[in-house]
Amino acid sequence: MRKQVGAVLAALGLILFCGLRVSAADGQRVVNFPADSGLHRWNLDELEQGIGGRFDAVCVSLPPDEKTAVLYLDGIPLEPYRVITREQAGRVQMFAASDRATVQVGLLAFPGVDIAETYRIRSINPRFS
């Protein structure tokens, strides 16, 4: 009887522990895209709104489930963790396989860096100065 109670408590603990959602790392955003069946091109304005600001490059850190949707860049499936430029992001198309309300895609945006903010590195070796 004690073993059964212990097993039930352990199972409940695992259910509660595994059910917790992990928050995205700093800079990562989960963007919801409309999922009408068919092929849809990403809208840069909606993408910036979902990310929370302007970007120069973006990385798909969490692609949609393959049963739900597939991302394409110029007709080729977009592999996870590939960094694409702003121009390329405007050419990304999403093929939604089902009529769900939304498709979630995890994105990591790289904002533009102002040249004045970059570091100037000077080498000690005179050949590289």
mmCIF file of N, CA and C in Angstrom:
data_model
loop_
_atom_site.group_PDB
_atom_site.id
_atom_site.type_symbol
_atom_site.label_atom_id
_atom_site.label_comp_id
_atom_site.label_asym_id
_atom_site.label_seq_id
_atom_site.Cartn_x
_atom_site.Cartn_y
_atom_site.Cartn_z
ATOM 1 N N MET A 1 0.827 -1.187 0.000
ATOM 2 C CA MET A 1 0.000 0.000 0.000
ATOM 3 C C MET A 1 0.877 1.259 0.000
ATOM 4 N N ARG A 2 1.939 1.253 0.812
ATOM 5 C CA ARG A 2 2.834 2.410 0.869
ATOM 6 C C ARG A 2 3.551 2.618 -0.461
ATOM 7 N N LYS A 3 3.918 1.527 -1.112
ATOM 8 C CA LYS A 3 4.581 1.636 -2.405
ATOM 9 C C LYS A 3 3.648 2.263 -3.440
ATOM 10 N N GLN A 4 2.375 1.893 -3.395
ATOM 11 C CA GLN A 4 1.409 2.451 -4.344
ATOM 12 C C GLN A 4 1.207 3.948 -4.102
ATOM 13 N N VAL A 5 1.105 4.337 -2.829
ATOM 14 C CA VAL A 5 0.941 5.754 -2.498
ATOM 15 C C VAL A 5 2.191 6.530 -2.930
ATOM 16 N N GLY A 6 3.350 5.951 -2.678
ATOM 17 C CA GLY A 6 4.596 6.596 -3.089
ATOM 18 C C GLY A 6 4.689 6.736 -4.604
ATOM 19 N N ALA A 7 4.256 5.698 -5.321
ATOM 20 C CA ALA A 7 4.282 5.751 -6.781
ATOM 21 C C ALA A 7 3.327 6.817 -7.310
ATOM 22 N N VAL A 8 2.150 6.923 -6.696
ATOM 23 C CA VAL A 8 1.172 7.934 -7.117
ATOM 24 C C VAL A 8 1.715 9.332 -6.842
ATOM 25 N N LEU A 9 2.314 9.543 -5.680
ATOM 26 C CA LEU A 9 2.877 10.854 -5.354
ATOM 27 C C LEU A 9 4.038 11.204 -6.285
ATOM 28 N N ALA A 10 4.866 10.225 -6.590
ATOM 29 C CA ALA A 10 5.976 10.469 -7.514
ATOM 30 C C ALA A 10 5.455 10.818 -8.907
ATOM 31 N N ALA A 11 4.407 10.121 -9.346
ATOM 32 C CA ALA A 11 3.822 10.410 -10.659
ATOM 33 C C ALA A 11 3.225 11.810 -10.694
ATOM 34 N N LEU A 12 2.532 12.201 -9.637
ATOM 35 C CA LEU A 12 1.960 13.551 -9.574
ATOM 36 C C LEU A 12 3.061 14.609 -9.574
ATOM 37 N N GLY A 13 4.124 14.353 -8.837
ATOM 38 C CA GLY A 13 5.247 15.289 -8.821
ATOM 39 C C GLY A 13 5.877 15.445 -10.193
ATOM 40 N N LEU A 14 6.045 14.328 -10.905
ATOM 41 C CA LEU A 14 6.603 14.389 -12.259
ATOM 42 C C LEU A 14 5.683 15.139 -13.213
ATOM 43 N N ILE A 15 4.380 14.927 -13.075
ATOM 44 C CA ILE A 15 3.424 15.630 -13.939
ATOM 45 C C ILE A 15 3.513 17.125 -13.705
ATOM 46 N N LEU A 16 3.575 17.540 -12.464
ATOM 47 C CA LEU A 16 3.667 18.965 -12.157
ATOM 48 C C LEU A 16 5.002 19.542 -12.618
ATOM 49 N N PHE A 17 6.076 18.808 -12.403
ATOM 50 C CA PHE A 17 7.403 19.287 -12.789
ATOM 51 C C PHE A 17 7.541 19.382 -14.304
ATOM 52 N N CYS A 18 7.089 18.365 -15.014
ATOM 53 C CA CYS A 18 7.227 18.347 -16.473
ATOM 54 C C CYS A 18 6.257 19.307 -17.155
ATOM 55 N N GLY A 19 5.213 19.696 -16.474
ATOM 56 C CA GLY A 19 4.233 20.598 -17.057
ATOM 57 C C GLY A 19 4.636 22.050 -17.007
ATOM 58 N N LEU A 20 5.720 22.379 -16.304
ATOM 59 C CA LEU A 20 6.158 23.769 -16.227
ATOM 60 C C LEU A 20 6.740 24.208 -17.560
ATOM 61 N N ARG A 21 6.416 25.410 -17.982
ATOM 62 C CA ARG A 21 6.969 25.961 -19.220
ATOM 63 C C ARG A 21 8.288 26.644 -18.910
ATOM 64 N N VAL A 22 9.220 26.483 -19.786
ATOM 65 C CA VAL A 22 10.527 27.108 -19.635
ATOM 66 C C VAL A 22 10.480 28.452 -20.344
ATOM 67 N N SER A 23 10.917 29.495 -19.661
ATOM 68 C CA SER A 23 10.897 30.814 -20.284
ATOM 69 C C SER A 23 12.019 30.916 -21.310
ATOM 70 N N ALA A 24 11.796 31.740 -22.304
ATOM 71 C CA ALA A 24 12.791 31.932 -23.352
ATOM 72 C C ALA A 24 13.982 32.702 -22.805
ATOM 73 N N ALA A 25 15.132 32.433 -23.370
ATOM 74 C CA ALA A 25 16.336 33.157 -22.966
ATOM 75 C C ALA A 25 16.215 34.616 -23.393
ATOM 76 N N ASP A 26 17.067 35.434 -22.841
ATOM 77 C CA ASP A 26 17.038 36.858 -23.146
ATOM 78 C C ASP A 26 17.212 37.073 -24.643
ATOM 79 N N GLY A 27 16.305 37.815 -25.234
ATOM 80 C CA GLY A 27 16.360 38.095 -26.661
ATOM 81 C C GLY A 27 15.503 37.175 -27.500
ATOM 82 N N GLN A 28 15.160 36.011 -26.985
ATOM 83 C CA GLN A 28 14.326 35.095 -27.743
ATOM 84 C C GLN A 28 12.859 35.445 -27.550
ATOM 85 N N ARG A 29 12.095 35.324 -28.610
ATOM 86 C CA ARG A 29 10.666 35.593 -28.569
ATOM 87 C C ARG A 29 9.937 34.456 -29.263
ATOM 88 N N VAL A 30 8.774 34.117 -28.751
ATOM 89 C CA VAL A 30 7.899 33.170 -29.421
ATOM 90 C C VAL A 30 6.832 33.997 -30.119
ATOM 91 N N VAL A 31 6.820 33.931 -31.438
ATOM 92 C CA VAL A 31 5.912 34.735 -32.250
ATOM 93 C C VAL A 31 4.805 33.832 -32.770
ATOM 94 N N ASN A 32 3.569 34.298 -32.645
ATOM 95 C CA ASN A 32 2.412 33.564 -33.151
ATOM 96 C C ASN A 32 2.073 34.063 -34.550
ATOM 97 N N PHE A 33 2.054 33.139 -35.503
ATOM 98 C CA PHE A 33 1.684 33.470 -36.874
ATOM 99 C C PHE A 33 0.317 32.872 -37.173
ATOM 100 N N PRO A 34 -0.509 33.553 -37.974
ATOM 101 C CA PRO A 34 -1.790 32.960 -38.358
ATOM 102 C C PRO A 34 -1.548 31.687 -39.153
ATOM 103 N N ALA A 35 -2.393 30.695 -38.939
ATOM 104 C CA ALA A 35 -2.145 29.377 -39.519
ATOM 105 C C ALA A 35 -3.259 28.928 -40.448
ATOM 106 N N ASP A 36 -3.703 29.794 -41.328
ATOM 107 C CA ASP A 36 -4.654 29.344 -42.342
ATOM 108 C C ASP A 36 -3.929 28.357 -43.243
ATOM 109 N N SER A 37 -4.630 27.307 -43.665
ATOM 110 C CA SER A 37 -3.992 26.306 -44.527
ATOM 111 C C SER A 37 -3.461 26.959 -45.787
ATOM 112 N N GLY A 38 -2.278 26.570 -46.168
ATOM 113 C CA GLY A 38 -1.684 27.090 -47.390
ATOM 114 C C GLY A 38 -0.354 27.767 -47.143
ATOM 115 N N LEU A 39 0.124 28.437 -48.184
ATOM 116 C CA LEU A 39 1.436 29.075 -48.166
ATOM 117 C C LEU A 39 1.278 30.565 -47.902
ATOM 118 N N HIS A 40 2.020 31.084 -46.915
ATOM 119 C CA HIS A 40 1.935 32.492 -46.535
ATOM 120 C C HIS A 40 3.338 33.060 -46.383
ATOM 121 N N ARG A 41 3.549 34.262 -46.925
ATOM 122 C CA ARG A 41 4.837 34.949 -46.795
ATOM 123 C C ARG A 41 4.840 35.740 -45.489
ATOM 124 N N TRP A 42 6.000 35.768 -44.810
ATOM 125 C CA TRP A 42 6.132 36.551 -43.583
ATOM 126 C C TRP A 42 6.022 38.035 -43.899
ATOM 127 N N ASN A 43 5.281 38.746 -43.081
ATOM 128 C CA ASN A 43 5.162 40.191 -43.184
ATOM 129 C C ASN A 43 6.160 40.794 -42.195
ATOM 130 N N LEU A 44 7.090 41.622 -42.681
ATOM 131 C CA LEU A 44 8.138 42.171 -41.813
ATOM 132 C C LEU A 44 7.571 43.051 -40.703
ATOM 133 N N ASP A 45 6.507 43.798 -40.986
ATOM 134 C CA ASP A 45 5.912 44.647 -39.945
ATOM 135 C C ASP A 45 5.345 43.804 -38.808
ATOM 136 N N GLU A 46 4.631 42.724 -39.154
ATOM 137 C CA GLU A 46 4.083 41.832 -38.129
ATOM 138 C C GLU A 46 5.207 41.112 -37.386
ATOM 139 N N LEU A 47 6.263 40.762 -38.108
ATOM 140 C CA LEU A 47 7.407 40.089 -37.493
ATOM 141 C C LEU A 47 8.086 41.003 -36.480
ATOM 142 N N GLU A 48 8.293 42.271 -36.840
ATOM 143 C CA GLU A 48 8.893 43.229 -35.907
ATOM 144 C C GLU A 48 7.996 43.461 -34.702
ATOM 145 N N GLN A 49 6.701 43.479 -34.923
ATOM 146 C CA GLN A 49 5.769 43.659 -33.808
ATOM 147 C C GLN A 49 5.850 42.470 -32.855
ATOM 148 N N GLY A 50 5.944 41.258 -33.393
ATOM 149 C CA GLY A 50 6.050 40.068 -32.550
ATOM 150 C C GLY A 50 7.373 39.987 -31.812
ATOM 151 N N ILE A 51 8.451 40.414 -32.472
ATOM 152 C CA ILE A 51 9.777 40.381 -31.853
ATOM 153 C C ILE A 51 9.925 41.496 -30.833
ATOM 154 N N GLY A 52 9.316 42.625 -31.124
ATOM 155 C CA GLY A 52 9.402 43.741 -30.189
ATOM 156 C C GLY A 52 10.359 44.825 -30.626
ATOM 157 N N GLY A 53 10.632 44.926 -31.911
ATOM 158 C CA GLY A 53 11.512 45.984 -32.391
ATOM 159 C C GLY A 53 12.153 45.636 -33.713
ATOM 160 N N ARG A 54 12.870 46.600 -34.240
ATOM 161 C CA ARG A 54 13.548 46.422 -35.526
ATOM 162 C C ARG A 54 14.725 45.457 -35.374
ATOM 163 N N PHE A 55 15.013 44.727 -36.444
ATOM 164 C CA PHE A 55 16.115 43.768 -36.430
ATOM 165 C C PHE A 55 16.853 43.829 -37.755
ATOM 166 N N ASP A 56 18.112 43.424 -37.737
ATOM 167 C CA ASP A 56 18.903 43.305 -38.965
ATOM 168 C C ASP A 56 19.038 41.849 -39.402
ATOM 169 N N ALA A 57 18.962 40.944 -38.441
ATOM 170 C CA ALA A 57 19.033 39.513 -38.730
ATOM 171 C C ALA A 57 18.186 38.783 -37.697
ATOM 172 N N VAL A 58 17.795 37.569 -38.043
ATOM 173 C CA VAL A 58 16.960 36.774 -37.144
ATOM 174 C C VAL A 58 17.359 35.305 -37.291
ATOM 175 N N CYS A 59 17.204 34.572 -36.200
ATOM 176 C CA CYS A 59 17.514 33.141 -36.178
ATOM 177 C C CYS A 59 16.273 32.399 -35.701
ATOM 178 N N VAL A 60 15.877 31.364 -36.422
ATOM 179 C CA VAL A 60 14.739 30.547 -36.007
ATOM 180 C C VAL A 60 15.258 29.550 -34.980
ATOM 181 N N SER A 61 15.040 29.865 -33.698
ATOM 182 C CA SER A 61 15.558 29.018 -32.622
ATOM 183 C C SER A 61 14.600 27.894 -32.256
ATOM 184 N N LEU A 62 13.324 28.042 -32.578
ATOM 185 C CA LEU A 62 12.331 27.003 -32.292
ATOM 186 C C LEU A 62 11.388 26.916 -33.488
ATOM 187 N N PRO A 63 11.686 26.031 -34.449
ATOM 188 C CA PRO A 63 10.815 25.935 -35.617
ATOM 189 C C PRO A 63 9.465 25.330 -35.236
ATOM 190 N N PRO A 64 8.445 25.557 -36.057
ATOM 191 C CA PRO A 64 7.148 24.952 -35.756
ATOM 192 C C PRO A 64 7.219 23.438 -35.905
ATOM 193 N N ASP A 65 6.297 22.763 -35.252
ATOM 194 C CA ASP A 65 6.207 21.311 -35.375
ATOM 195 C C ASP A 65 5.954 20.964 -36.845
ATOM 196 N N GLU A 66 6.662 19.973 -37.374
ATOM 197 C CA GLU A 66 6.543 19.625 -38.791
ATOM 198 C C GLU A 66 5.138 19.200 -39.174
ATOM 199 N N LYS A 67 4.360 18.711 -38.219
ATOM 200 C CA LYS A 67 2.978 18.318 -38.505
ATOM 201 C C LYS A 67 2.072 19.536 -38.624
ATOM 202 N N THR A 68 2.527 20.667 -38.098
ATOM 203 C CA THR A 68 1.727 21.886 -38.098
ATOM 204 C C THR A 68 2.085 22.795 -39.262
ATOM 205 N N ALA A 69 3.378 23.090 -39.420
ATOM 206 C CA ALA A 69 3.819 24.021 -40.459
ATOM 207 C C ALA A 69 5.294 23.793 -40.778
ATOM 208 N N VAL A 70 5.694 24.257 -41.961
ATOM 209 C CA VAL A 70 7.084 24.177 -42.399
ATOM 210 C C VAL A 70 7.481 25.549 -42.940
ATOM 211 N N LEU A 71 8.694 25.983 -42.602
ATOM 212 C CA LEU A 71 9.207 27.264 -43.084
ATOM 213 C C LEU A 71 10.100 27.033 -44.295
ATOM 214 N N TYR A 72 9.960 27.902 -45.301
ATOM 215 C CA TYR A 72 10.757 27.817 -46.521
ATOM 216 C C TYR A 72 11.421 29.156 -46.798
ATOM 217 N N LEU A 73 12.656 29.106 -47.249
ATOM 218 C CA LEU A 73 13.360 30.294 -47.725
ATOM 219 C C LEU A 73 13.741 30.037 -49.171
ATOM 220 N N ASP A 74 13.148 30.789 -50.073
ATOM 221 C CA ASP A 74 13.372 30.631 -51.514
ATOM 222 C C ASP A 74 13.088 29.204 -51.975
ATOM 223 N N GLY A 75 12.044 28.595 -51.437
ATOM 224 C CA GLY A 75 11.618 27.264 -51.853
ATOM 225 C C GLY A 75 12.356 26.115 -51.196
ATOM 226 N N ILE A 76 13.319 26.407 -50.336
ATOM 227 C CA ILE A 76 14.095 25.368 -49.645
ATOM 228 C C ILE A 76 13.720 25.402 -48.169
ATOM 229 N N PRO A 77 13.461 24.218 -47.546
ATOM 230 C CA PRO A 77 13.110 24.231 -46.117
ATOM 231 C C PRO A 77 14.180 24.944 -45.286
ATOM 232 N N LEU A 78 13.726 25.795 -44.382
ATOM 233 C CA LEU A 78 14.623 26.586 -43.531
ATOM 234 C C LEU A 78 15.028 25.749 -42.327
ATOM 235 N N GLU A 79 16.319 25.456 -42.229
ATOM 236 C CA GLU A 79 16.802 24.633 -41.125
ATOM 237 C C GLU A 79 16.880 25.470 -39.848
ATOM 238 N N PRO A 80 16.687 24.828 -38.699
ATOM 239 C CA PRO A 80 16.757 25.555 -37.421
ATOM 240 C C PRO A 80 18.145 26.145 -37.190
ATOM 241 N N TYR A 81 18.182 27.244 -36.462
ATOM 242 C CA TYR A 81 19.400 27.938 -36.023
ATOM 243 C C TYR A 81 20.182 28.582 -37.165
ATOM 244 N N ARG A 82 19.579 28.708 -38.320
ATOM 245 C CA ARG A 82 20.230 29.435 -39.413
ATOM 246 C C ARG A 82 19.916 30.917 -39.251
ATOM 247 N N VAL A 83 20.932 31.736 -39.291
ATOM 248 C CA VAL A 83 20.747 33.184 -39.177
ATOM 249 C C VAL A 83 20.463 33.727 -40.571
ATOM 250 N N ILE A 84 19.358 34.452 -40.685
ATOM 251 C CA ILE A 84 18.984 35.041 -41.964
ATOM 252 C C ILE A 84 18.883 36.555 -41.812
ATOM 253 N N THR A 85 19.171 37.258 -42.887
ATOM 254 C CA THR A 85 19.133 38.718 -42.859
ATOM 255 C C THR A 85 17.690 39.209 -42.912
ATOM 256 N N ARG A 86 17.527 40.504 -42.720
ATOM 257 C CA ARG A 86 16.202 41.120 -42.780
ATOM 258 C C ARG A 86 15.583 40.906 -44.166
ATOM 259 N N GLU A 87 16.397 41.068 -45.201
ATOM 260 C CA GLU A 87 15.900 40.873 -46.564
ATOM 261 C C GLU A 87 15.423 39.434 -46.769
ATOM 262 N N GLN A 88 16.198 38.472 -46.278
ATOM 263 C CA GLN A 88 15.810 37.069 -46.413
ATOM 264 C C GLN A 88 14.559 36.768 -45.599
ATOM 265 N N ALA A 89 14.416 37.396 -44.431
ATOM 266 C CA ALA A 89 13.228 37.164 -43.599
ATOM 267 C C ALA A 89 11.964 37.590 -44.331
ATOM 268 N N GLY A 90 12.064 38.601 -45.173
ATOM 269 C CA GLY A 90 10.915 39.022 -45.962
ATOM 270 C C GLY A 90 10.547 38.030 -47.050
ATOM 271 N N ARG A 91 11.452 37.106 -47.366
ATOM 272 C CA ARG A 91 11.189 36.083 -48.386
ATOM 273 C C ARG A 91 10.802 34.737 -47.786
ATOM 274 N N VAL A 92 10.777 34.629 -46.457
ATOM 275 C CA VAL A 92 10.412 33.365 -45.813
ATOM 276 C C VAL A 92 8.919 33.122 -46.003
ATOM 277 N N GLN A 93 8.594 31.896 -46.375
ATOM 278 C CA GLN A 93 7.202 31.495 -46.514
ATOM 279 C C GLN A 93 6.926 30.362 -45.547
ATOM 280 N N MET A 94 5.712 30.340 -45.020
ATOM 281 C CA MET A 94 5.308 29.294 -44.090
ATOM 282 C C MET A 94 4.151 28.530 -44.711
ATOM 283 N N PHE A 95 4.312 27.220 -44.807
ATOM 284 C CA PHE A 95 3.228 26.371 -45.282
ATOM 285 C C PHE A 95 2.568 25.743 -44.071
ATOM 286 N N ALA A 96 1.335 26.153 -43.802
ATOM 287 C CA ALA A 96 0.578 25.609 -42.674
ATOM 288 C C ALA A 96 -0.210 24.403 -43.166
ATOM 289 N N ALA A 97 -0.050 23.293 -42.479
ATOM 290 C CA ALA A 97 -0.688 22.053 -42.898
ATOM 291 C C ALA A 97 -2.081 21.878 -42.319
ATOM 292 N N SER A 98 -2.453 22.685 -41.347
ATOM 293 C CA SER A 98 -3.762 22.518 -40.720
ATOM 294 C C SER A 98 -4.377 23.880 -40.444
ATOM 295 N N ASP A 99 -5.662 23.880 -40.172
ATOM 296 C CA ASP A 99 -6.384 25.115 -39.855
ATOM 297 C C ASP A 99 -6.381 25.351 -38.349
ATOM 298 N N ARG A 100 -5.233 25.563 -37.776
ATOM 299 C CA ARG A 100 -5.150 25.913 -36.362
ATOM 300 C C ARG A 100 -5.249 27.421 -36.253
ATOM 301 N N ALA A 101 -5.471 27.901 -35.056
ATOM 302 C CA ALA A 101 -5.578 29.351 -34.861
ATOM 303 C C ALA A 101 -4.242 30.031 -35.144
ATOM 304 N N THR A 102 -3.170 29.520 -34.552
ATOM 305 C CA THR A 102 -1.850 30.116 -34.746
ATOM 306 C C THR A 102 -0.775 29.038 -34.779
ATOM 307 N N VAL A 103 0.365 29.412 -35.325
ATOM 308 C CA VAL A 103 1.558 28.567 -35.309
ATOM 309 C C VAL A 103 2.628 29.341 -34.558
ATOM 310 N N GLN A 104 3.248 28.703 -33.563
ATOM 311 C CA GLN A 104 4.284 29.366 -32.770
ATOM 312 C C GLN A 104 5.663 29.076 -33.349
ATOM 313 N N VAL A 105 6.455 30.147 -33.489
ATOM 314 C CA VAL A 105 7.827 30.033 -33.980
ATOM 315 C C VAL A 105 8.721 30.813 -33.023
ATOM 316 N N GLY A 106 9.773 30.169 -32.523
ATOM 317 C CA GLY A 106 10.720 30.843 -31.639
ATOM 318 C C GLY A 106 11.791 31.547 -32.452
ATOM 319 N N LEU A 107 11.983 32.832 -32.176
ATOM 320 C CA LEU A 107 12.936 33.635 -32.939
ATOM 321 C C LEU A 107 13.913 34.337 -32.015
ATOM 322 N N LEU A 108 15.132 34.456 -32.473
ATOM 323 C CA LEU A 108 16.164 35.219 -31.786
ATOM 324 C C LEU A 108 16.579 36.335 -32.733
ATOM 325 N N ALA A 109 16.288 37.574 -32.346
ATOM 326 C CA ALA A 109 16.548 38.716 -33.222
ATOM 327 C C ALA A 109 17.893 39.343 -32.905
ATOM 328 N N PHE A 110 18.563 39.797 -33.942
ATOM 329 C CA PHE A 110 19.830 40.509 -33.812
ATOM 330 C C PHE A 110 19.602 41.937 -34.270
ATOM 331 N N PRO A 111 19.514 42.870 -33.333
ATOM 332 C CA PRO A 111 19.274 44.261 -33.728
ATOM 333 C C PRO A 111 20.504 44.845 -34.403
ATOM 334 N N GLY A 112 20.280 45.916 -35.147
ATOM 335 C CA GLY A 112 21.385 46.597 -35.816
ATOM 336 C C GLY A 112 22.323 47.222 -34.803
ATOM 337 N N VAL A 113 23.600 47.193 -35.094
ATOM 338 C CA VAL A 113 24.605 47.779 -34.209
ATOM 339 C C VAL A 113 25.091 49.073 -34.839
ATOM 340 N N ASP A 114 25.007 50.146 -34.100
ATOM 341 C CA ASP A 114 25.497 51.430 -34.585
ATOM 342 C C ASP A 114 27.021 51.384 -34.638
ATOM 343 N N ILE A 115 27.590 51.916 -35.707
ATOM 344 C CA ILE A 115 29.049 51.877 -35.873
ATOM 345 C C ILE A 115 29.750 52.604 -34.733
ATOM 346 N N ALA A 116 29.136 53.648 -34.200
ATOM 347 C CA ALA A 116 29.749 54.397 -33.100
ATOM 348 C C ALA A 116 29.851 53.552 -31.836
ATOM 349 N N GLU A 117 29.017 52.498 -31.725
ATOM 350 C CA GLU A 117 29.021 51.661 -30.528
ATOM 351 C C GLU A 117 29.999 50.499 -30.627
ATOM 352 N N THR A 118 30.574 50.255 -31.794
ATOM 353 C CA THR A 118 31.485 49.127 -31.935
ATOM 354 C C THR A 118 32.843 49.473 -31.339
ATOM 355 N N TYR A 119 33.554 48.459 -30.920
ATOM 356 C CA TYR A 119 34.862 48.651 -30.307
ATOM 357 C C TYR A 119 35.945 48.717 -31.377
ATOM 358 N N ARG A 120 36.920 49.555 -31.142
ATOM 359 C CA ARG A 120 38.070 49.618 -32.031
ATOM 360 C C ARG A 120 39.189 48.833 -31.365
ATOM 361 N N ILE A 121 39.721 47.876 -32.075
ATOM 362 C CA ILE A 121 40.766 47.018 -31.524
ATOM 363 C C ILE A 121 42.082 47.377 -32.195
ATOM 364 N N ARG A 122 43.078 47.597 -31.380
ATOM 365 C CA ARG A 122 44.405 47.911 -31.907
ATOM 366 C C ARG A 122 45.364 46.829 -31.439
ATOM 367 N N SER A 123 46.119 46.314 -32.372
ATOM 368 C CA SER A 123 47.050 45.243 -32.072
ATOM 369 C C SER A 123 48.373 45.805 -31.567
ATOM 370 N N ILE A 124 49.033 45.064 -30.693
ATOM 371 C CA ILE A 124 50.354 45.449 -30.201
ATOM 372 C C ILE A 124 51.390 45.259 -31.303
ATOM 373 N N ASN A 125 51.189 44.270 -32.135
ATOM 374 C CA ASN A 125 52.110 43.990 -33.221
ATOM 375 C C ASN A 125 51.963 45.072 -34.295
ATOM 376 N N PRO A 126 53.051 45.772 -34.650
ATOM 377 C CA PRO A 126 52.955 46.865 -35.621
ATOM 378 C C PRO A 126 52.497 46.412 -37.005
ATOM 379 N N ARG A 127 52.690 45.143 -37.340
ATOM 380 C CA ARG A 127 52.244 44.647 -38.644
ATOM 381 C C ARG A 127 50.719 44.711 -38.782
ATOM 382 N N PHE A 128 50.011 44.568 -37.660
ATOM 383 C CA PHE A 128 48.558 44.500 -37.705
ATOM 384 C C PHE A 128 47.890 45.785 -37.245
ATOM 385 N N SER A 129 48.639 46.835 -36.979
ATOM 386 C CA SER A 129 48.055 48.091 -36.499
ATOM 387 C C SER A 129 47.446 48.868 -37.638
#
